[in-house]
Amino acid sequence: MTRETFTLTAPELRFASDDEATFSGYAAVFGVSDSYGDVIAPGAFKRTLAEHRAAKTAPAMFWNHDTSKVIGVWTELREDARGLAVSGRLIRETVAGGEAYHLLKAGAVNGLSIGFRARGSKRGSDGRRNVTDIELIEISPVPLPGQTLARVTSVRSAGVPGAAAFLSAASRAAHVLKGKPHA
């Protein structure tokens, strides 16, 4: 039995008027076994992402895989060396979208999970299924992701800046008034 170790980091919080209720992270990480024994291979999302681009669509964004709770839209999906990097925007005017926003912002929920169909796979010598071609149906923020490294990495909000943004601005101003560069 192999053990997977990981480090959890708190979501990065930023306040900007042009980034209302947006977040980003990794919906899947390559080469890591999930709780079902699947391992996603690099390139597994290439075809489905091309299909979505051609059709001008994106996978659905549900709250915890609940198809009755559409909470937002995915604005960017791309494969990189680590996995499937995603960015999305929550629709806070919906009840579930508002709840998701507050839970993500607080760090109470920071997992991501994909709903997919395996179009190509092969069994590894260890018995695990290595998924090589995925039809991506939906991606959900979840409290307990099947793949422990599939996480939200940043959450942004708009509106009145919070205490952290205010303190940062005040610190910068104090340094400027003292004639010192801000660290």
Short mmCIF file of N, CA and C in Angstrom, two decimals, residues 14-21 92 101 105 156-162 165:
data_model
loop_
_atom_site.label_atom_id
_atom_site.label_comp_id
_atom_site.label_asym_id
_atom_site.label_seq_id
_atom_site.Cartn_x
_atom_site.Cartn_y
_atom_site.Cartn_z
N ARG A 14 -8.00 37.46 -2.24
CA ARG A 14 -7.71 38.74 -2.88
C ARG A 14 -9.03 39.48 -3.05
N PHE A 15 -8.96 40.78 -3.02
CA PHE A 15 -10.14 41.59 -3.18
C PHE A 15 -9.92 42.51 -4.36
N ALA A 16 -10.71 42.33 -5.41
CA ALA A 16 -10.56 43.14 -6.60
C ALA A 16 -11.93 43.36 -7.23
N SER A 17 -12.17 44.56 -7.69
CA SER A 17 -13.48 44.88 -8.23
C SER A 17 -13.79 44.12 -9.51
N ASP A 18 -12.77 43.62 -10.21
CA ASP A 18 -13.02 42.95 -11.48
C ASP A 18 -13.07 41.42 -11.35
N ASP A 19 -12.96 40.89 -10.16
CA ASP A 19 -12.94 39.45 -9.96
C ASP A 19 -13.99 39.02 -8.94
N GLU A 20 -15.24 39.14 -9.29
CA GLU A 20 -16.30 38.84 -8.34
C GLU A 20 -16.51 37.35 -8.19
N ALA A 21 -16.30 36.87 -6.98
CA ALA A 21 -16.58 35.48 -6.60
C ALA A 21 -15.94 34.47 -7.55
N ARG A 92 -23.41 34.10 -7.08
CA ARG A 92 -23.79 34.31 -5.68
C ARG A 92 -25.25 34.64 -5.50
N TYR A 101 -19.82 30.13 -2.09
CA TYR A 101 -18.88 31.25 -2.00
C TYR A 101 -18.37 31.44 -0.57
N LYS A 105 -14.59 30.74 0.60
CA LYS A 105 -13.86 31.90 1.10
C LYS A 105 -13.31 31.64 2.51
N ARG A 156 -11.35 34.65 -4.86
CA ARG A 156 -11.37 36.10 -4.97
C ARG A 156 -12.79 36.60 -4.78
N SER A 157 -12.91 37.81 -4.27
CA SER A 157 -14.23 38.41 -4.10
C SER A 157 -14.17 39.89 -4.44
N ALA A 158 -15.32 40.43 -4.75
CA ALA A 158 -15.39 41.86 -5.07
C ALA A 158 -16.12 42.59 -3.97
N GLY A 159 -16.24 43.85 -4.12
CA GLY A 159 -16.99 44.65 -3.17
C GLY A 159 -16.08 45.37 -2.21
N VAL A 160 -16.59 45.65 -1.03
CA VAL A 160 -15.83 46.39 -0.05
C VAL A 160 -14.70 45.52 0.46
N PRO A 161 -13.46 46.00 0.40
CA PRO A 161 -12.34 45.21 0.87
C PRO A 161 -12.50 44.83 2.33
N GLY A 162 -12.03 43.65 2.66
CA GLY A 162 -12.11 43.16 4.03
C GLY A 162 -10.97 43.68 4.89
N ALA A 165 -7.30 43.25 3.52
CA ALA A 165 -6.95 44.20 2.47
C ALA A 165 -6.73 45.60 3.05
#
